[in-house]
Tab-separated table of C-alpha atoms in Angstrom:
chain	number	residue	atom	x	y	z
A	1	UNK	CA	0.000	0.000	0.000
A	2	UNK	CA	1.310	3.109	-0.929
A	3	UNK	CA	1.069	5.617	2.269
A	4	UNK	CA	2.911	8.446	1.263
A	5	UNK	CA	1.413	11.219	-0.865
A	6	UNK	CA	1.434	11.265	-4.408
A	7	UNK	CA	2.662	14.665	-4.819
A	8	UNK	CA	4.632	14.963	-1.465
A	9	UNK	CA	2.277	18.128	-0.460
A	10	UNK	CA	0.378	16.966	2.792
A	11	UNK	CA	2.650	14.624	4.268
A	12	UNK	CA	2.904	16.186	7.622
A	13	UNK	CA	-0.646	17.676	7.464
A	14	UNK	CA	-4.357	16.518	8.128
A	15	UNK	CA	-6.205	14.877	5.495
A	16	UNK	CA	-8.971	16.312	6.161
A	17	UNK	CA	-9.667	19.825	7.688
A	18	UNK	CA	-13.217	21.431	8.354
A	19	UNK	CA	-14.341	23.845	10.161
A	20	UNK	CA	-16.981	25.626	10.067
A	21	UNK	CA	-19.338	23.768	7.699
A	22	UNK	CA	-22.565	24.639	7.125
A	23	UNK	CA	-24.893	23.422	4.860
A	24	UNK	CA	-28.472	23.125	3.573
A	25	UNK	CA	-30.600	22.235	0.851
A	26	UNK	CA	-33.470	24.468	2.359
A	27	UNK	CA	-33.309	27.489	4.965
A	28	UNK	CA	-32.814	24.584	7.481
A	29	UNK	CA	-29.015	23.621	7.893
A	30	UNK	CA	-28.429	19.905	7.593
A	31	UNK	CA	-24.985	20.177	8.874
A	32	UNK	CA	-24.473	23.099	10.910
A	33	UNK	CA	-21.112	24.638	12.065
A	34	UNK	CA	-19.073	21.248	11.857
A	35	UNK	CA	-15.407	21.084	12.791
A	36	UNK	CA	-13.224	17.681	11.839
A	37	UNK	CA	-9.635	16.656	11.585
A	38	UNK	CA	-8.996	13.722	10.373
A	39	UNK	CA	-4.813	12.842	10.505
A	40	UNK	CA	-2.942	10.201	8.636
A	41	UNK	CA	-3.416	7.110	9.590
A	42	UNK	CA	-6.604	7.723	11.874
A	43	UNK	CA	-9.528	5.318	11.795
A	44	UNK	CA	-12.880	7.379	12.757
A	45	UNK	CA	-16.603	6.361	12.907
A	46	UNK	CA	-18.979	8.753	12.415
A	47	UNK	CA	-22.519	7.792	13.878
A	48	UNK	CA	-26.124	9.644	14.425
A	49	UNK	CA	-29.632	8.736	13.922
A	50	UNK	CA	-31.100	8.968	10.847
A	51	UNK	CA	-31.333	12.268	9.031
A	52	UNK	CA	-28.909	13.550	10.787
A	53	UNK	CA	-26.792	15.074	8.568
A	54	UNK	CA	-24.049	12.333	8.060
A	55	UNK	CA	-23.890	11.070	4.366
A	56	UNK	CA	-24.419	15.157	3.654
A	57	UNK	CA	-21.096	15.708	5.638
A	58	UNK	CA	-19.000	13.366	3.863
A	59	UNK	CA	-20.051	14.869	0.557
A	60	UNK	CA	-18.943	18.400	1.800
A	61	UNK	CA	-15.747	17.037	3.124
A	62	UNK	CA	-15.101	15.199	-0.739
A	63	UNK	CA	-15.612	18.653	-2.302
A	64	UNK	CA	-19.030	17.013	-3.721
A	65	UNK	CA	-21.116	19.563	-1.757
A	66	UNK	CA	-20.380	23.505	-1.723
A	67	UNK	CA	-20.706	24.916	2.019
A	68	UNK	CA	-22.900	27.221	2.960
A	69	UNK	CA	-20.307	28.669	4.970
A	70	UNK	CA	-17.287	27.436	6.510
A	71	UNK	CA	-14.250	25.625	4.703
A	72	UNK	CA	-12.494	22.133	4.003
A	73	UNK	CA	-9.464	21.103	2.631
A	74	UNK	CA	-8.970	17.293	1.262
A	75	UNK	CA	-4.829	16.116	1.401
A	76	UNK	CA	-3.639	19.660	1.934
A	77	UNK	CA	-6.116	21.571	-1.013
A	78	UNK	CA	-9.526	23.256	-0.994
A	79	UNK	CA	-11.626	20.309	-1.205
A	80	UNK	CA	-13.805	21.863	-4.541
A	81	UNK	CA	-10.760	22.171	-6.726
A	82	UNK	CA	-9.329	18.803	-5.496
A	83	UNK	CA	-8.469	16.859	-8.711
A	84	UNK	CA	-6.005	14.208	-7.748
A	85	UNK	CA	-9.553	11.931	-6.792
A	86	UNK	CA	-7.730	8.518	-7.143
A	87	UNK	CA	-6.263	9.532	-3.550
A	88	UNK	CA	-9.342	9.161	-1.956
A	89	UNK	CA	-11.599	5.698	-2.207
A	90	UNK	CA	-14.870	6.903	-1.481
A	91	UNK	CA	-17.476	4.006	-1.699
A	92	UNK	CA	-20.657	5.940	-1.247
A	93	UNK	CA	-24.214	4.329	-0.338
A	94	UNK	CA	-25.613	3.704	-4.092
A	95	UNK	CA	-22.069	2.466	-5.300
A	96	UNK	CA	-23.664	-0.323	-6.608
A	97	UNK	CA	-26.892	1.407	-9.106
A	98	UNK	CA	-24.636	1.123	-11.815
A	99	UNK	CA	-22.988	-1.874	-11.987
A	100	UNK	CA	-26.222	-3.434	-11.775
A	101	UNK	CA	-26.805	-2.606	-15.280
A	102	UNK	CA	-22.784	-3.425	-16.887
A	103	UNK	CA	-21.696	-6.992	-17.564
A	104	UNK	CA	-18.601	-6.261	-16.168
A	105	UNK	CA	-16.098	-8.595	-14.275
A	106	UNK	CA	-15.057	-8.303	-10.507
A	107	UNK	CA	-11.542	-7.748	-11.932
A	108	UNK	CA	-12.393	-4.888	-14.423
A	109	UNK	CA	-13.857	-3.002	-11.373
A	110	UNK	CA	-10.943	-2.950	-9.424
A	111	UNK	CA	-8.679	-2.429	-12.560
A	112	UNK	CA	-10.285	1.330	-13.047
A	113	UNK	CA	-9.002	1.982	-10.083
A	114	UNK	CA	-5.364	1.600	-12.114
A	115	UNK	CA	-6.783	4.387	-14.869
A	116	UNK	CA	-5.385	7.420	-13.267
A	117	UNK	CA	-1.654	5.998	-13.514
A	118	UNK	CA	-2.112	4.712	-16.505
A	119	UNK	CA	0.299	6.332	-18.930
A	120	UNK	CA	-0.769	7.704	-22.318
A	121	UNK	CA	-4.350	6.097	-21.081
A	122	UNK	CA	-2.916	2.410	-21.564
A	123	UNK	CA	-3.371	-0.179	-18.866
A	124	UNK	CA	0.003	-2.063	-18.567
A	125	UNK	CA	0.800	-5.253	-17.109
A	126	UNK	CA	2.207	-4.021	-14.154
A	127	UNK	CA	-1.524	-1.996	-13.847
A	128	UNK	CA	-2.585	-5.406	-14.094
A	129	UNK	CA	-0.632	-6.694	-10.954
A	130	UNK	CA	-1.119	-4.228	-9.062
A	131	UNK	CA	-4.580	-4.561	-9.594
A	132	UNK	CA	-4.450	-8.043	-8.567
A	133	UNK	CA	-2.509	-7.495	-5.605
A	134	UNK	CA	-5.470	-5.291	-4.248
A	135	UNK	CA	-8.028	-8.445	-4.819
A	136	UNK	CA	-5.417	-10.259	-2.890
A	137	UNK	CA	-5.574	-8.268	0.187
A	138	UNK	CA	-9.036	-8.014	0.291
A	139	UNK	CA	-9.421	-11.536	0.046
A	140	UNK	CA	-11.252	-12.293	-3.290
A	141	UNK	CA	-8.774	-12.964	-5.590
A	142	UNK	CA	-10.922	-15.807	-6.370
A	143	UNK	CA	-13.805	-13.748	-7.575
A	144	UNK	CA	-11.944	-11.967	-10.141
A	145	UNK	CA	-13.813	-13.241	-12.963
A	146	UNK	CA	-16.975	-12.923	-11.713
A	147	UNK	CA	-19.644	-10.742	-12.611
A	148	UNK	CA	-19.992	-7.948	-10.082
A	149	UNK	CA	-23.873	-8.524	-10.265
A	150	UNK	CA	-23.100	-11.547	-8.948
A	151	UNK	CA	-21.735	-10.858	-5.889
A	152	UNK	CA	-23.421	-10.716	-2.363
A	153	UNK	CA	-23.122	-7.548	-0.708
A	154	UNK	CA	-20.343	-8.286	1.821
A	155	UNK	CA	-18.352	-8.969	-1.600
A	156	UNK	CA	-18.983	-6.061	-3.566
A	157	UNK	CA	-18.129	-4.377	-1.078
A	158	UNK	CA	-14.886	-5.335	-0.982
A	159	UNK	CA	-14.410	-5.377	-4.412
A	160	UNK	CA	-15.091	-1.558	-4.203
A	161	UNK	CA	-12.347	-1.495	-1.341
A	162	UNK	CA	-10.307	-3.306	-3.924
A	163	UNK	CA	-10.381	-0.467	-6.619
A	164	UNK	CA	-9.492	2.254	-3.967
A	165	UNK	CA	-6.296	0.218	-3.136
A	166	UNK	CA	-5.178	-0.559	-7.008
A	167	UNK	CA	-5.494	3.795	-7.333
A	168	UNK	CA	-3.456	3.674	-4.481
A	169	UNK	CA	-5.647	5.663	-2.148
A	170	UNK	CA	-4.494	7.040	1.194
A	171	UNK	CA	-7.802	7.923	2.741
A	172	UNK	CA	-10.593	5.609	1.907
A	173	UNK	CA	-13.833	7.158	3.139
A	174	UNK	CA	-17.436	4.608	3.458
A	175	UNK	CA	-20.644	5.413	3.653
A	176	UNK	CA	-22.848	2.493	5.454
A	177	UNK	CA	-20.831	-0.003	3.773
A	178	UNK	CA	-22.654	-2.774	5.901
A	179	UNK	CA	-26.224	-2.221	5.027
A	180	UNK	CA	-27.805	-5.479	3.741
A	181	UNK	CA	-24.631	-7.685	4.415
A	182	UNK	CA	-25.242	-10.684	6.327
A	183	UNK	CA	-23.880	-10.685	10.028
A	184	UNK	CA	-20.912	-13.138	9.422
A	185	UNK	CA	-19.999	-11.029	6.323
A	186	UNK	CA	-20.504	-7.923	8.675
A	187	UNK	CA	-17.527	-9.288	10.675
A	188	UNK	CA	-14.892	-10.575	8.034
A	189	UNK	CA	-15.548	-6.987	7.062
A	190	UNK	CA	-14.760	-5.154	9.825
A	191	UNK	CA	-11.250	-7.435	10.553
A	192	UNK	CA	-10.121	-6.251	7.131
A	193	UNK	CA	-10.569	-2.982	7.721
A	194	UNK	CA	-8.585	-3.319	11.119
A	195	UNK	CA	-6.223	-5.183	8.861
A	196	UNK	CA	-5.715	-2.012	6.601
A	197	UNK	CA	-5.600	0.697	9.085
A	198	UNK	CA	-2.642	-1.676	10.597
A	199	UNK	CA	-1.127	-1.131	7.364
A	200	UNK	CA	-1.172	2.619	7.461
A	201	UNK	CA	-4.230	3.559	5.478
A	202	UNK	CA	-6.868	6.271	6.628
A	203	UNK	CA	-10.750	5.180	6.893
A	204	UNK	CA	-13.546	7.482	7.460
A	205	UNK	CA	-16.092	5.047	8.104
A	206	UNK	CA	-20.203	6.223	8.544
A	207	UNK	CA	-22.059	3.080	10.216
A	208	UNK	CA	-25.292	2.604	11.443
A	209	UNK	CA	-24.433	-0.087	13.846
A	210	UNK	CA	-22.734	2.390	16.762
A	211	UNK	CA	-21.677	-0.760	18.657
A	212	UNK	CA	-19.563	-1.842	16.111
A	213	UNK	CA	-17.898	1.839	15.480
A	214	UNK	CA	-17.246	1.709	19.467
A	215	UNK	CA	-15.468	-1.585	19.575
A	216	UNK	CA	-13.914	-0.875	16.015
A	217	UNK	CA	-12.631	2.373	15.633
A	218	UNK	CA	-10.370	4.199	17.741
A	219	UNK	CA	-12.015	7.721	17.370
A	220	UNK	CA	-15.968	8.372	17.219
A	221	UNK	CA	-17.473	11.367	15.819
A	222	UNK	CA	-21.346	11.701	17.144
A	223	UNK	CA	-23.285	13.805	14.584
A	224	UNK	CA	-26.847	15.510	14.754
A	225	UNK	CA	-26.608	18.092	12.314
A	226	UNK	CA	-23.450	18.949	14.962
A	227	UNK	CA	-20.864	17.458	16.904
A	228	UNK	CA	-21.931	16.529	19.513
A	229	UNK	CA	-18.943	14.357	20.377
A	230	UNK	CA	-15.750	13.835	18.938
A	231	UNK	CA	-13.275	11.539	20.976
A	232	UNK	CA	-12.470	8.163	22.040
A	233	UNK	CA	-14.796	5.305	22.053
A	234	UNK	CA	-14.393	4.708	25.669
A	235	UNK	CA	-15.348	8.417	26.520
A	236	UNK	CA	-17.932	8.257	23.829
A	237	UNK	CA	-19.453	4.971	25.981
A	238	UNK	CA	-19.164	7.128	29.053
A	239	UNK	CA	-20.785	10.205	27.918
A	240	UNK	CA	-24.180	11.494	27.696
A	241	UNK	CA	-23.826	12.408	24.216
A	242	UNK	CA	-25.794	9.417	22.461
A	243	UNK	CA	-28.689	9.914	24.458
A	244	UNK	CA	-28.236	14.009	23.681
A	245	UNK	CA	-28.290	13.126	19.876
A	246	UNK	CA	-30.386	10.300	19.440
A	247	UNK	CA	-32.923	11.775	22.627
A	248	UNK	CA	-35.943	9.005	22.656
A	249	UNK	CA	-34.937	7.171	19.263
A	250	UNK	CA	-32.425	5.094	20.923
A	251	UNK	CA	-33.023	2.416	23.621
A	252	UNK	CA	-29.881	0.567	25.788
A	253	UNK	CA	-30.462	-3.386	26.161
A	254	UNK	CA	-28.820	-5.769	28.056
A	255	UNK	CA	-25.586	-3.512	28.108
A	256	UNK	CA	-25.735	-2.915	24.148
A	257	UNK	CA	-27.254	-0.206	21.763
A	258	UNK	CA	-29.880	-0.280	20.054
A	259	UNK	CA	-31.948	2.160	17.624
C-alpha cells in the first residue's frame, strides 16, 4: 500500500480539515457549524440517527457539496478544486446502481481503479498486478472473474475497497458499507478494515451499527446536524452524548445499543 502522498504536499498535514461547515438544501441547515480533523493514519466512525446530517457531511468534506459557509481542505487543497480523486476511495451508499446494469467482471472493477496511472491512457501489465494485488488483500482474488452482479453484498463491497487500493488511495472514506450484508460477512468486514488501518491507510467510516464503530474504531465522531462528540470510544461509551443526539430514538439493552 502506498502511504505516502502522491505529490509529497500533505505529508505532515491533516487529510482532512473542516471547520466551520454549514450546509443546507433548504433554509434549514443539515450540517451546521461542523469542525473535523482527520490525521494520517486515523480510523474514525462517524454515527447519528437517521437524518442527521451524516452522508451530507461526507459529501462536503469530498468537495461534492459547496458549504454554505465554513471551509475544508482534502490532502492539503480546498476540497472543490481537489483533482487528484484517485487519492481518496470513497465508496458511497448507491455504489452499486450502476454496476447493476454493466456486464462487467469483478476484476475490471478494481482495474479502473489503475486508470489514473495509466500512462498515455494504456493499462500495462504491471496496472494489471497491481490490480491483482489489491483483490489479494481483500481476500477475493478468487472472484476476479466474476460478474460484479453476482456478488453478495459483503463482496462487492470489498471489491469496491479493492479499486481504492489498485489507485493507491491514502484515505478511503465509506458510507454504510454494511447495510444489507449478512452478520458473518458484517464481521470478516470489519477485521479487514482493522487489517488495513494496521497497514497505514486512513478510513472514514459512517455506520449505522454504533456498537460496532465503538469496539472498532479508535475515534468516534457523534453527529446531529453537529458534533456533539468527537473523541475516544471509551469516553464516547461514558458520555451522555448518544442519548443528547439520538434523545428518545435510541433504547440501551442488556448492556448494548440499540436504535
Amino acid at each position: 500500500m502506498n502511504g505516502e502522498s502522491a505529490t509529497g504536499d500533505n505529508d505532515d498535514g491533516p487529510l482532512i480539515d473542516a471547520r466551520g461547515l454549514t450546509f443546507g438544501y433548504t433554509a434549514a441547515p443539515v450540517v451546521d457549524d461542523v469542525d473535523l480533523r482527520v490525521d494520517r493514519g486515523e480510523y474514525v466512525g462517524i454515527i447519528g440517527p437517521n437524518g442527521s446530517g451524516k452522508s451530507t457531511l461526507l459529501r462536503l468534506l469530498l468537495g461534492l457539496h459547496e458549504p454554505d459557509s465554513g471551509s475544508v481542505e482534502l490532502l492539503g487543497h480546498p476540497a472543490r478544486e481537489f483533482a487528484e480523486r484517485e487519492r481518496v476511495g470513497y465508496v458511497a451508499q448507491d455504489v452499486t446502481k450502476d454496476e447493476k446494469r454493466m456486464p462487467i467482471t469483478v476484476a475490471e472493477v478494481v482495474l479502473m481503479g489503475r486508470f489514473p496511472h495509466a500512462g498515455f491512457g494504456r493499462v500495462t501489465q504491471a496496472d494489471r498486478d497491481r490490480a491483482r494485488e489489491a483483490l489479494r488483500t481483500v481476500g477475493i482474488e478468487h472472484l476476479a472473474d466474476r460478474r460484479i452482479t453476482a456478488l453478495s453484498g459483503g463482496q462487492r463491497q470489498r471489491t469496491y475497497i479493492a479499486r481504492a487500493l489498485a489507485g493507491e488511495a491514502e484515505l478511503l472514506v465509506l458510507d454504510e458499507p454494511t447495510v444489507g450484508v449478512d452478520a458473518e460477512s458484517v464481521d470478516a468486514f470489519f477485521d479487514l478494515l482493522d487489517d488495513l488501518v494496521a497497514d497505514g491507510l486512513t478510513v472514514l467510516l459512517v455506520e449505522h451499527d454504533i456498537g460496532a464503530v465503538i469496539e472498532r474504531t479508535a475515534r468516534v465522531v457523534c453527529l446531529n446536524r453537529e458534533v456533539y462528540f468527537d473523541g475516544p470510544p471509551v469516553a464516547f461509551a461514558e458520555s451522555d452524548a448518544l442519548d443528547r443526539a439520538y434523545g428518545t430514538n435510541i433504547r440501551r439493552e442488556a448492556g448494548g445499543i440499540v436504535t
